[in-house]
Short mmCIF file of C-alpha atoms in Angstrom, two decimals:
data_model
loop_
_atom_site.label_atom_id
_atom_site.label_comp_id
_atom_site.label_asym_id
_atom_site.label_seq_id
_atom_site.Cartn_x
_atom_site.Cartn_y
_atom_site.Cartn_z
CA MET X 1 -22.98 -0.39 20.04
CA SER X 2 -24.87 -0.99 16.78
CA ARG X 3 -26.96 1.64 15.11
CA SER X 4 -29.65 1.84 12.45
CA LEU X 5 -28.76 2.65 8.88
CA ASN X 6 -29.70 6.22 7.88
CA ASP X 7 -30.92 7.28 4.46
CA ASP X 8 -27.38 8.30 3.33
CA ASP X 9 -26.05 4.88 4.39
CA LYS X 10 -28.81 3.14 2.44
CA LYS X 11 -28.02 5.20 -0.67
CA MET X 12 -24.40 4.22 -0.38
CA SER X 13 -25.46 0.56 -0.02
CA ARG X 14 -27.35 0.74 -3.22
CA SER X 15 -24.31 2.24 -4.97
CA GLY X 16 -22.20 -0.72 -4.00
CA LEU X 17 -19.93 1.26 -1.81
CA ILE X 18 -19.24 0.14 1.81
CA ASN X 19 -20.88 2.50 4.24
CA PHE X 20 -19.69 3.22 7.79
CA ASN X 21 -22.28 1.14 9.61
CA SER X 22 -22.01 -2.05 7.50
CA ILE X 23 -18.23 -2.16 7.52
CA GLY X 24 -18.33 -4.60 10.50
CA LEU X 25 -19.48 -7.26 8.08
CA PHE X 26 -16.19 -7.01 6.14
CA LEU X 27 -15.07 -10.42 7.51
CA ASP X 28 -14.98 -14.00 6.48
CA TYR X 29 -17.72 -16.16 7.86
CA TYR X 30 -15.46 -18.40 9.85
CA GLU X 31 -14.46 -15.47 12.01
CA LEU X 32 -18.09 -15.37 13.15
CA THR X 33 -18.43 -19.05 13.69
CA MET X 34 -15.14 -19.27 15.66
CA ALA X 35 -16.26 -16.32 17.78
CA LYS X 36 -19.56 -17.96 18.48
CA ALA X 37 -17.82 -21.20 19.55
CA ASP X 38 -15.44 -19.25 21.79
CA LEU X 39 -18.44 -17.43 23.41
CA ASP X 40 -20.28 -20.74 23.94
CA HIS X 41 -17.34 -22.27 25.73
CA ASN X 42 -16.27 -19.13 27.60
CA ASN X 43 -12.97 -18.89 25.83
CA LEU X 44 -11.95 -15.42 27.01
CA ASN X 45 -8.20 -16.13 26.76
CA ILE X 46 -5.95 -13.23 25.86
CA ILE X 47 -3.84 -13.99 22.84
CA THR X 48 -1.48 -12.08 20.47
CA GLU X 49 -1.74 -12.25 16.70
CA ASN X 50 0.92 -11.03 14.30
CA TYR X 51 0.53 -9.53 10.87
CA TYR X 52 3.62 -10.16 8.74
CA VAL X 53 4.57 -11.03 5.15
CA ARG X 54 5.99 -14.41 4.31
CA LYS X 55 7.64 -13.55 1.08
CA ILE X 56 8.37 -10.35 -0.75
CA PRO X 57 6.99 -10.66 -4.39
CA GLN X 58 9.48 -8.23 -5.97
CA GLY X 59 12.70 -6.83 -4.67
CA ALA X 60 14.02 -7.09 -1.12
CA TYR X 61 11.96 -4.65 0.98
CA LEU X 62 8.45 -3.48 1.67
CA VAL X 63 6.95 -0.09 2.56
CA SER X 64 4.28 -0.62 5.25
CA ALA X 65 0.99 1.20 4.46
CA GLY X 66 -2.61 0.93 5.55
CA LEU X 67 -2.35 1.10 9.36
CA GLU X 68 -4.55 4.21 9.72
CA GLN X 69 -7.45 2.46 8.07
CA VAL X 70 -6.94 -0.68 10.12
CA ILE X 71 -6.93 1.27 13.37
CA HIS X 72 -10.09 3.17 12.29
CA PHE X 73 -11.79 -0.14 11.71
CA ILE X 74 -10.77 -1.53 15.09
CA GLU X 75 -11.83 1.62 16.99
CA ASN X 76 -15.20 1.88 15.23
CA PHE X 77 -16.04 -1.79 14.76
CA GLU X 78 -19.78 -2.21 14.81
CA ILE X 79 -22.59 -4.07 13.09
CA ALA X 80 -25.81 -2.21 12.27
CA GLU X 81 -29.07 -3.48 13.64
CA GLU X 82 -30.36 -4.15 10.07
CA ASP X 83 -27.21 -6.15 9.33
CA ILE X 84 -27.72 -8.21 12.44
CA GLU X 85 -31.33 -8.91 11.35
CA TRP X 86 -30.07 -9.87 7.94
CA LEU X 87 -27.49 -12.21 9.45
CA ASN X 88 -30.14 -13.80 11.65
CA SER X 89 -32.44 -14.34 8.66
CA THR X 90 -29.81 -15.87 6.39
CA SER X 91 -27.39 -17.86 8.65
CA GLY X 92 -29.82 -20.59 9.57
CA LYS X 93 -29.40 -21.67 13.22
CA ASP X 94 -25.71 -20.86 13.47
CA PHE X 95 -26.14 -17.92 15.90
CA ASP X 96 -28.28 -17.08 18.96
CA GLU X 97 -29.34 -14.03 20.90
CA LYS X 98 -26.38 -14.23 23.15
CA PHE X 99 -24.04 -13.97 20.28
CA TYR X 100 -25.95 -11.19 18.60
CA LYS X 101 -25.80 -9.23 21.85
CA TYR X 102 -22.03 -9.79 21.88
CA LEU X 103 -21.76 -8.26 18.41
CA GLN X 104 -24.01 -5.33 19.34
CA ASP X 105 -22.00 -4.58 22.48
CA PHE X 106 -18.59 -5.14 20.94
CA LYS X 107 -15.75 -2.86 22.18
CA PHE X 108 -12.14 -3.65 21.71
CA GLY X 109 -10.17 -3.47 25.01
CA GLY X 110 -6.81 -4.67 24.04
CA ASP X 111 -3.44 -3.45 22.69
CA VAL X 112 -2.04 -2.75 19.24
CA TYR X 113 1.66 -2.25 18.52
CA ALA X 114 2.68 -1.52 14.93
CA ALA X 115 5.32 -0.21 12.62
CA PRO X 116 4.31 3.33 11.65
CA GLU X 117 3.16 3.71 8.05
CA GLY X 118 6.04 4.28 5.75
CA THR X 119 8.43 2.13 7.68
CA VAL X 120 10.61 -0.18 5.61
CA VAL X 121 9.97 -3.73 6.67
CA PHE X 122 11.17 -7.21 5.53
CA SER X 123 9.75 -10.76 5.25
CA ASN X 124 8.73 -12.59 8.43
CA GLU X 125 9.00 -9.43 10.58
CA PRO X 126 5.91 -8.66 12.68
CA ILE X 127 4.43 -5.42 11.21
CA ILE X 128 1.35 -5.36 13.58
CA ASN X 129 0.93 -7.08 16.95
CA ILE X 130 -2.71 -7.20 18.23
CA THR X 131 -3.25 -8.49 21.87
CA GLY X 132 -6.77 -9.08 23.19
CA ARG X 133 -9.49 -11.63 23.77
CA SER X 134 -9.22 -14.36 21.17
CA LEU X 135 -12.86 -14.09 20.19
CA ASP X 136 -12.46 -10.32 19.63
CA ILE X 137 -9.31 -9.99 17.66
CA GLN X 138 -10.07 -12.74 15.13
CA LEU X 139 -12.86 -10.45 13.79
CA PHE X 140 -10.21 -8.04 12.45
CA GLU X 141 -8.39 -10.60 10.27
CA THR X 142 -10.04 -10.14 6.90
CA TYR X 143 -10.19 -6.33 6.93
CA LEU X 144 -6.58 -6.05 8.21
CA LEU X 145 -5.24 -8.39 5.60
CA ASN X 146 -7.22 -6.75 2.81
CA VAL X 147 -6.09 -3.20 3.63
CA MET X 148 -2.48 -3.97 4.73
CA ASN X 149 -1.61 -6.33 1.96
CA TYR X 150 -2.95 -4.07 -0.80
CA GLN X 151 -1.69 -0.76 0.41
CA THR X 152 1.77 -2.12 1.36
CA LEU X 153 2.05 -3.73 -2.10
CA ILE X 154 1.19 -0.49 -3.85
CA ALA X 155 3.35 1.71 -1.59
CA THR X 156 6.30 -0.61 -2.24
CA LYS X 157 5.69 -0.61 -6.04
CA ALA X 158 5.49 3.11 -6.08
CA SER X 159 8.75 3.41 -4.21
CA ARG X 160 10.48 1.26 -6.81
CA VAL X 161 9.00 3.20 -9.67
CA VAL X 162 9.89 6.60 -8.09
CA ARG X 163 13.43 5.50 -7.43
CA SER X 164 13.82 4.44 -11.05
CA ALA X 165 12.64 7.88 -12.16
CA LYS X 166 15.70 9.49 -10.47
CA GLY X 167 14.01 12.62 -9.27
CA ASN X 168 11.62 13.11 -12.18
CA ASP X 169 7.90 13.42 -11.30
CA VAL X 170 5.81 10.22 -11.16
CA ILE X 171 2.02 10.56 -11.26
CA ASP X 172 -0.52 7.82 -10.41
CA PHE X 173 -2.65 7.25 -13.51
CA GLY X 174 -4.08 3.96 -12.23
CA ALA X 175 -7.69 4.55 -11.29
CA ARG X 176 -9.31 3.20 -14.43
CA ARG X 177 -7.22 -0.03 -14.23
CA ALA X 178 -7.58 -0.61 -10.46
CA HIS X 179 -9.38 -3.69 -9.27
CA GLY X 180 -12.39 -1.75 -7.98
CA ARG X 181 -13.26 1.65 -6.59
CA ASP X 182 -11.75 1.15 -3.13
CA ALA X 183 -8.57 -0.08 -4.83
CA ALA X 184 -8.27 3.11 -6.86
CA ILE X 185 -8.78 5.34 -3.80
CA LEU X 186 -6.62 3.45 -1.33
CA GLY X 187 -4.13 2.73 -4.12
CA ALA X 188 -3.70 6.40 -4.76
CA ARG X 189 -3.05 6.95 -1.00
CA ALA X 190 -0.49 4.15 -0.89
CA ALA X 191 1.23 5.29 -4.08
CA PHE X 192 1.58 8.74 -2.52
CA ILE X 193 3.22 7.27 0.55
CA GLY X 194 5.53 5.41 -1.79
CA GLY X 195 6.69 8.71 -3.38
CA VAL X 196 4.45 9.66 -6.33
CA THR X 197 3.95 13.40 -6.58
CA GLY X 198 0.30 13.35 -7.61
CA THR X 199 -2.73 11.44 -8.91
CA SER X 200 -5.14 11.72 -11.78
CA LEU X 201 -8.01 10.65 -9.47
CA VAL X 202 -9.88 13.79 -8.20
CA MET X 203 -11.61 11.82 -5.40
CA ALA X 204 -8.24 10.85 -4.01
CA GLY X 205 -7.37 14.54 -3.93
CA ARG X 206 -10.63 15.30 -2.11
CA ILE X 207 -10.19 12.49 0.50
CA TRP X 208 -6.45 12.44 1.08
CA GLY X 209 -5.27 15.88 -0.04
CA ILE X 210 -3.08 14.48 -2.69
CA PRO X 211 -2.22 16.93 -5.57
CA TYR X 212 -4.45 15.93 -8.58
CA VAL X 213 -3.31 16.62 -12.12
CA GLY X 214 -4.34 15.88 -15.69
CA THR X 215 -3.62 16.59 -19.31
CA MET X 216 -6.00 15.69 -22.12
CA ALA X 217 -7.23 12.53 -23.88
CA HIS X 218 -7.00 11.53 -27.49
CA LYS X 219 -10.80 12.06 -27.65
CA PHE X 220 -10.27 15.86 -27.14
CA VAL X 221 -8.11 15.92 -30.27
CA GLN X 222 -10.26 13.65 -32.30
CA ASP X 223 -13.39 15.70 -31.51
CA ARG X 224 -11.96 18.71 -33.47
CA GLU X 225 -11.38 19.35 -37.15
CA ASN X 226 -7.67 19.06 -36.67
CA GLU X 227 -4.99 18.68 -33.99
CA LEU X 228 -3.88 22.33 -34.13
CA ASP X 229 -7.40 23.53 -33.37
CA ALA X 230 -7.67 21.13 -30.45
CA PHE X 231 -4.32 22.33 -28.92
CA ARG X 232 -5.25 25.98 -29.46
CA GLU X 233 -8.67 25.55 -27.78
CA TYR X 234 -7.13 23.75 -24.76
CA ALA X 235 -4.32 26.34 -24.46
CA GLU X 236 -6.92 29.16 -24.52
CA SER X 237 -8.74 27.55 -21.62
CA PHE X 238 -5.59 26.70 -19.71
CA PRO X 239 -2.87 29.12 -20.73
CA HIS X 240 -1.09 28.72 -17.37
CA ASN X 241 -1.14 24.94 -17.32
CA SER X 242 -1.21 23.37 -20.81
CA ILE X 243 0.16 19.94 -21.36
CA LEU X 244 -0.61 18.77 -24.87
CA LEU X 245 -1.03 15.08 -25.87
CA ILE X 246 0.86 14.92 -29.16
CA ASP X 247 0.52 11.27 -30.34
CA THR X 248 -3.02 11.04 -31.58
CA TYR X 249 -2.02 10.99 -35.23
CA ASP X 250 1.66 11.59 -35.78
CA THR X 251 3.87 12.34 -32.79
CA LEU X 252 6.44 14.39 -34.56
CA LYS X 253 3.85 16.53 -36.35
CA GLY X 254 2.14 16.85 -33.02
CA ALA X 255 5.38 18.19 -31.56
CA ARG X 256 5.60 20.80 -34.34
CA ASN X 257 1.97 21.80 -33.66
CA ALA X 258 2.86 22.14 -29.99
CA CYS X 259 5.65 24.51 -30.96
CA ILE X 260 3.12 26.73 -32.75
CA ILE X 261 0.92 26.84 -29.65
CA GLY X 262 3.97 27.44 -27.48
CA LYS X 263 4.91 30.50 -29.45
CA GLU X 264 1.30 31.77 -29.27
CA LEU X 265 1.23 31.33 -25.45
CA ARG X 266 4.56 33.16 -25.12
CA LYS X 267 3.12 36.24 -26.86
CA LYS X 268 0.41 36.25 -24.18
CA GLY X 269 2.97 35.96 -21.40
CA PHE X 270 2.64 32.25 -20.81
CA GLU X 271 4.76 29.20 -21.48
CA LEU X 272 3.70 25.79 -22.78
CA LYS X 273 4.17 23.61 -19.68
CA GLY X 274 4.61 20.26 -21.48
CA VAL X 275 3.78 17.64 -24.00
CA ARG X 276 2.79 14.06 -23.38
CA LEU X 277 3.77 10.82 -25.25
CA ASP X 278 1.40 7.86 -24.81
CA SER X 279 2.57 5.35 -27.37
CA GLY X 280 5.33 4.20 -29.66
CA ASP X 281 9.09 3.92 -28.97
CA LEU X 282 9.43 6.36 -26.11
CA LEU X 283 13.22 6.54 -26.36
CA ASP X 284 13.29 7.45 -30.02
CA LEU X 285 10.25 9.67 -30.01
CA SER X 286 11.22 11.62 -26.82
CA THR X 287 14.70 12.27 -28.34
CA LYS X 288 13.19 13.63 -31.63
CA VAL X 289 10.43 15.56 -29.81
CA ARG X 290 13.09 17.19 -27.53
CA LYS X 291 14.94 18.39 -30.59
CA ILE X 292 11.79 19.79 -32.26
CA LEU X 293 10.87 21.64 -29.02
CA ASP X 294 14.32 23.05 -28.53
CA ASP X 295 14.77 24.11 -32.14
CA GLY X 296 11.42 25.78 -31.76
CA GLY X 297 12.63 27.79 -28.74
CA LEU X 298 10.65 25.81 -26.23
CA THR X 299 13.60 24.65 -24.14
CA GLN X 300 11.57 24.85 -20.94
CA THR X 301 8.71 22.76 -22.17
CA LYS X 302 8.79 19.31 -20.49
CA ILE X 303 8.18 15.92 -21.97
CA PHE X 304 5.92 13.54 -20.01
CA ALA X 305 5.43 9.90 -20.93
CA SER X 306 2.83 7.22 -20.16
CA SER X 307 2.10 3.88 -21.85
CA ASP X 308 2.48 0.69 -19.78
CA LEU X 309 5.32 2.02 -17.61
CA ASP X 310 6.84 0.56 -14.54
CA GLU X 311 10.23 0.65 -12.66
CA PHE X 312 11.90 -1.58 -15.20
CA VAL X 313 10.83 0.37 -18.30
CA ILE X 314 11.55 3.77 -16.69
CA GLU X 315 14.96 2.61 -15.51
CA LYS X 316 15.92 1.39 -19.01
CA LEU X 317 14.65 4.62 -20.63
CA LEU X 318 16.73 6.82 -18.37
CA GLN X 319 19.77 4.58 -18.61
CA GLU X 320 19.55 5.19 -22.38
CA ASN X 321 19.27 8.96 -21.71
CA ALA X 322 15.70 9.41 -22.84
CA PRO X 323 14.96 13.19 -22.32
CA ILE X 324 11.76 12.56 -20.37
CA ASP X 325 10.92 14.78 -17.40
CA GLY X 326 7.89 13.00 -15.90
CA PHE X 327 6.00 9.72 -16.01
CA GLY X 328 2.39 8.82 -15.68
CA VAL X 329 2.19 5.21 -14.35
CA GLY X 330 -1.09 3.37 -14.30
CA THR X 331 -1.86 -0.32 -14.65
CA ARG X 332 1.43 -1.74 -13.38
CA LEU X 333 1.41 0.64 -10.35
CA ILE X 334 -2.13 0.33 -9.16
CA THR X 335 -2.09 -3.50 -9.57
CA GLY X 336 1.34 -3.82 -7.97
CA ALA X 337 2.29 -5.86 -11.02
CA ASN X 338 4.90 -8.55 -10.29
CA TYR X 339 6.12 -8.61 -13.81
CA ASN X 340 9.28 -7.50 -15.53
CA PRO X 341 8.46 -6.58 -19.16
CA ILE X 342 12.10 -6.48 -20.04
CA THR X 343 12.75 -10.12 -19.14
CA ASN X 344 9.09 -11.36 -19.38
CA GLU X 345 9.38 -12.79 -15.90
CA GLY X 346 6.73 -12.47 -13.17
CA ASN X 347 4.08 -13.99 -11.06
CA VAL X 348 0.82 -13.22 -9.24
CA SER X 349 0.39 -9.56 -8.26
CA ALA X 350 -0.39 -10.04 -4.57
CA LEU X 351 1.22 -9.77 -1.18
CA ASN X 352 0.91 -12.89 0.93
CA GLY X 353 0.64 -11.13 4.27
CA ILE X 354 -0.89 -13.29 7.04
CA TYR X 355 -2.37 -12.80 10.52
CA LYS X 356 -1.55 -15.64 12.92
CA ILE X 357 -1.73 -16.40 16.59
CA VAL X 358 1.72 -16.42 18.24
CA GLU X 359 0.97 -16.38 22.01
CA ARG X 360 -1.75 -17.36 24.43
CA ILE X 361 -2.00 -16.34 28.07
CA GLU X 362 -2.94 -19.16 30.44
CA ALA X 363 -3.00 -18.46 34.25
CA ASP X 364 -1.04 -15.27 33.72
CA THR X 365 1.68 -17.27 31.86
CA ALA X 366 2.52 -16.59 28.26
CA ILE X 367 2.35 -19.79 26.15
CA PRO X 368 4.07 -19.31 22.75
CA LYS X 369 2.24 -20.73 19.76
CA MET X 370 3.86 -21.88 16.60
CA LYS X 371 2.26 -23.29 13.41
CA ILE X 372 4.19 -26.48 12.54
CA THR X 373 3.66 -27.78 9.03
CA ASN X 374 5.23 -30.04 6.44
CA ASP X 375 5.54 -26.98 4.24
CA ILE X 376 8.35 -25.14 6.03
CA SER X 377 7.54 -21.85 4.23
CA LYS X 378 4.23 -21.78 6.13
CA ALA X 379 5.69 -22.32 9.57
CA THR X 380 5.30 -19.34 11.93
CA LEU X 381 7.64 -17.75 14.48
CA PRO X 382 6.42 -18.33 17.99
CA GLY X 383 5.81 -15.74 20.74
CA ARG X 384 4.87 -12.10 20.96
CA LYS X 385 7.71 -10.34 19.20
CA GLN X 386 9.46 -7.01 18.71
CA VAL X 387 11.76 -5.97 15.86
CA TYR X 388 14.89 -4.03 16.55
CA ARG X 389 16.88 -2.10 13.93
CA ARG X 390 20.37 -0.64 14.07
CA SER X 391 21.99 1.80 11.74
CA GLU X 392 25.40 3.43 11.16
CA SER X 393 26.24 6.63 9.26
CA GLY X 394 22.68 7.07 7.96
CA ARG X 395 22.35 3.49 6.68
CA PHE X 396 20.33 0.54 8.01
CA ILE X 397 22.71 -2.30 8.95
CA GLU X 398 20.54 -5.14 10.21
CA ASP X 399 17.35 -6.09 11.98
CA MET X 400 16.75 -8.57 14.82
CA ILE X 401 13.46 -10.19 15.63
CA THR X 402 13.20 -10.79 19.43
CA ILE X 403 10.74 -12.06 22.08
CA TRP X 404 8.74 -9.16 23.35
CA ASP X 405 10.67 -8.47 26.61
CA GLU X 406 14.06 -9.45 25.18
CA LYS X 407 16.70 -6.85 24.46
CA PRO X 408 19.31 -7.26 21.74
CA ASP X 409 23.09 -6.97 22.29
CA SER X 410 23.72 -3.76 24.26
CA LYS X 411 27.03 -3.08 22.49
CA TYR X 412 24.97 -1.80 19.47
CA ASP X 413 22.44 1.04 19.38
CA TRP X 414 19.14 -0.72 18.49
CA HIS X 415 15.73 0.96 18.29
CA PRO X 416 12.29 -0.85 18.35
CA ILE X 417 10.20 -0.76 15.17
CA LEU X 418 6.81 -1.62 16.76
CA ILE X 419 5.38 1.27 18.76
CA PRO X 420 2.18 1.47 20.86
CA ILE X 421 -0.96 2.58 18.85
CA ILE X 422 -3.79 1.41 21.16
CA LYS X 423 -3.45 0.57 24.88
CA ASN X 424 -6.27 -1.14 26.77
CA GLY X 425 -8.63 -0.17 23.96
CA LYS X 426 -7.71 3.55 23.99
CA PRO X 427 -5.87 5.11 21.02
CA ILE X 428 -2.66 6.78 22.13
CA PHE X 429 -1.03 7.42 18.78
CA ASP X 430 -1.66 10.57 16.74
CA PHE X 431 -1.46 9.67 13.08
CA PRO X 432 0.72 12.07 11.04
CA SER X 433 -0.46 13.71 7.86
CA LEU X 434 -0.05 11.91 4.59
CA ASP X 435 2.67 14.29 3.54
CA GLU X 436 4.55 13.48 6.79
CA ILE X 437 4.16 9.79 6.12
CA LYS X 438 5.46 10.20 2.59
CA ASP X 439 8.49 12.15 3.84
CA TYR X 440 9.12 9.50 6.52
CA ALA X 441 8.91 6.72 3.88
CA ALA X 442 11.39 8.58 1.69
CA ASP X 443 13.81 8.85 4.62
CA GLN X 444 13.42 5.14 5.33
CA ILE X 445 14.17 4.12 1.73
CA GLN X 446 17.11 6.51 1.64
CA MET X 447 18.64 4.64 4.57
CA LEU X 448 18.45 1.26 2.90
CA PRO X 449 21.73 -0.12 1.54
CA ASP X 450 21.96 0.51 -2.16
CA GLY X 451 22.09 -3.21 -3.01
CA VAL X 452 18.78 -3.83 -1.27
CA LYS X 453 17.02 -1.18 -3.46
CA LYS X 454 17.97 -2.67 -6.87
CA ASN X 455 15.11 -3.57 -9.21
CA ASN X 456 17.09 -6.61 -10.43
CA GLY X 457 19.34 -8.83 -8.34
CA ALA X 458 18.56 -7.01 -5.07
CA GLN X 459 20.62 -8.13 -2.03
CA GLU X 460 18.80 -9.64 0.85
CA TYR X 461 18.69 -7.36 3.92
CA PRO X 462 20.05 -9.09 7.08
CA VAL X 463 17.20 -10.06 9.46
CA LYS X 464 18.33 -12.17 12.37
CA LEU X 465 16.43 -14.21 14.93
CA SER X 466 17.45 -13.67 18.55
CA HIS X 467 18.92 -16.38 20.73
CA GLN X 468 15.67 -16.74 22.70
CA ILE X 469 13.56 -17.16 19.53
CA ASN X 470 15.86 -19.82 18.14
CA GLU X 471 15.77 -21.56 21.50
CA LEU X 472 12.04 -21.34 21.66
CA ILE X 473 11.65 -22.78 18.15
CA ASN X 474 13.96 -25.72 18.98
CA ASN X 475 12.11 -26.44 22.25
CA ILE X 476 8.64 -26.41 20.50
CA LEU X 477 9.93 -28.67 17.68
CA GLN X 478 11.43 -31.16 20.08
CA SER X 479 8.23 -31.22 22.15
CA ASP X 480 6.19 -31.74 18.95
CA LYS X 481 8.54 -34.56 17.90
CA LYS X 482 8.14 -36.34 21.20
CA ASN X 483 4.38 -35.97 21.22
CA SER X 484 4.14 -37.42 17.69
CA GLN X 485 6.08 -40.59 18.55
#
């Protein structure tokens, strides 16, 4: 049921942020026109659409993220009265009162099965199944793809960065380089699922409960007479939690000034928590800074690094024994950068997840649907599907994509990946906390074969198609060939 916008909603609208009531308009126009045509011709057929990813941009696995926001959208889908009035005044003669009433009365009554957030998934595997009336579930496409593609991209990138850090802290520094405000907030959430230990974005801490952290900027140092005064003032304000940025002028001199502050703090019963490097040759500088700190008696003071970091740079630094204890990762994390700065190879930073019809119910009979195209990479797998996974000795062995009611070979212990989230329009799944999702994702990644987790030259994880799916594909292709003759 649609509602009127209240004053707070209108203030949010002027700020450019999406408000709760207007979120129903987060769709592409053709979703409305198709729904109107379906309604005009009484197409109330039940169909199933799959969300899956055609090709993984980097590496050999994905960490699924974003489901909670998608389900919230489905459960609360509505279009405010003012938005319907706006649509009526701007869309020409495309819509009528019958269609506007359909939008005002909209309530999803179907089923959603999905892989829980944090689940490791692979290309062409269904991650979300949505079953319902065709005219209803097409309205979810744009929001679902926007949220799932982005958060899954960032959660996966974060998991790769965190793995490269080998147990050292990784902090999300990406807000200022994110592609918009929602990207910064949802990106911080996804990065936390992927394994980062905190974020610099305070709002992400407020919304998601993620630990928020920070050090200082170069401006703080430049705004004082000298670097030592800046360090001293900061340490006086935060004696329990001082991390000093030492590369504003001369990194090694900055390290020596940090030693002076560390000794002053120790006399007061505190320890200098750390120093941060944000430029230069991080291997060379961190090695020299470590020696200066150790020689100055600050053996417990940690070295943190930032400056265009990603999984490849961090992996190389630690392979060369850089004495760095933590990493702040910004641009290449929050944008999911598909780029290797070591080899200068890369491509577009995007996840090509899609949402396609796979089954239609006609007279209580399931009719599988398959997109057949000259571009084989864009062909779809037909039928409503489940994914089964088997593991041995704490390691994933293989996955099998099956038709929904099909069971894999019983001689192995398989478990289904897609679980019920909504049944007959009613939510039946209690979402875990973000900390629990993060822990689950870490367990999932731990169970991947080592070769699949490599940053370079990752092995492809085995995903098989069941006998019934292969048979179904062959039957559809043969039928299409006959019809085209």
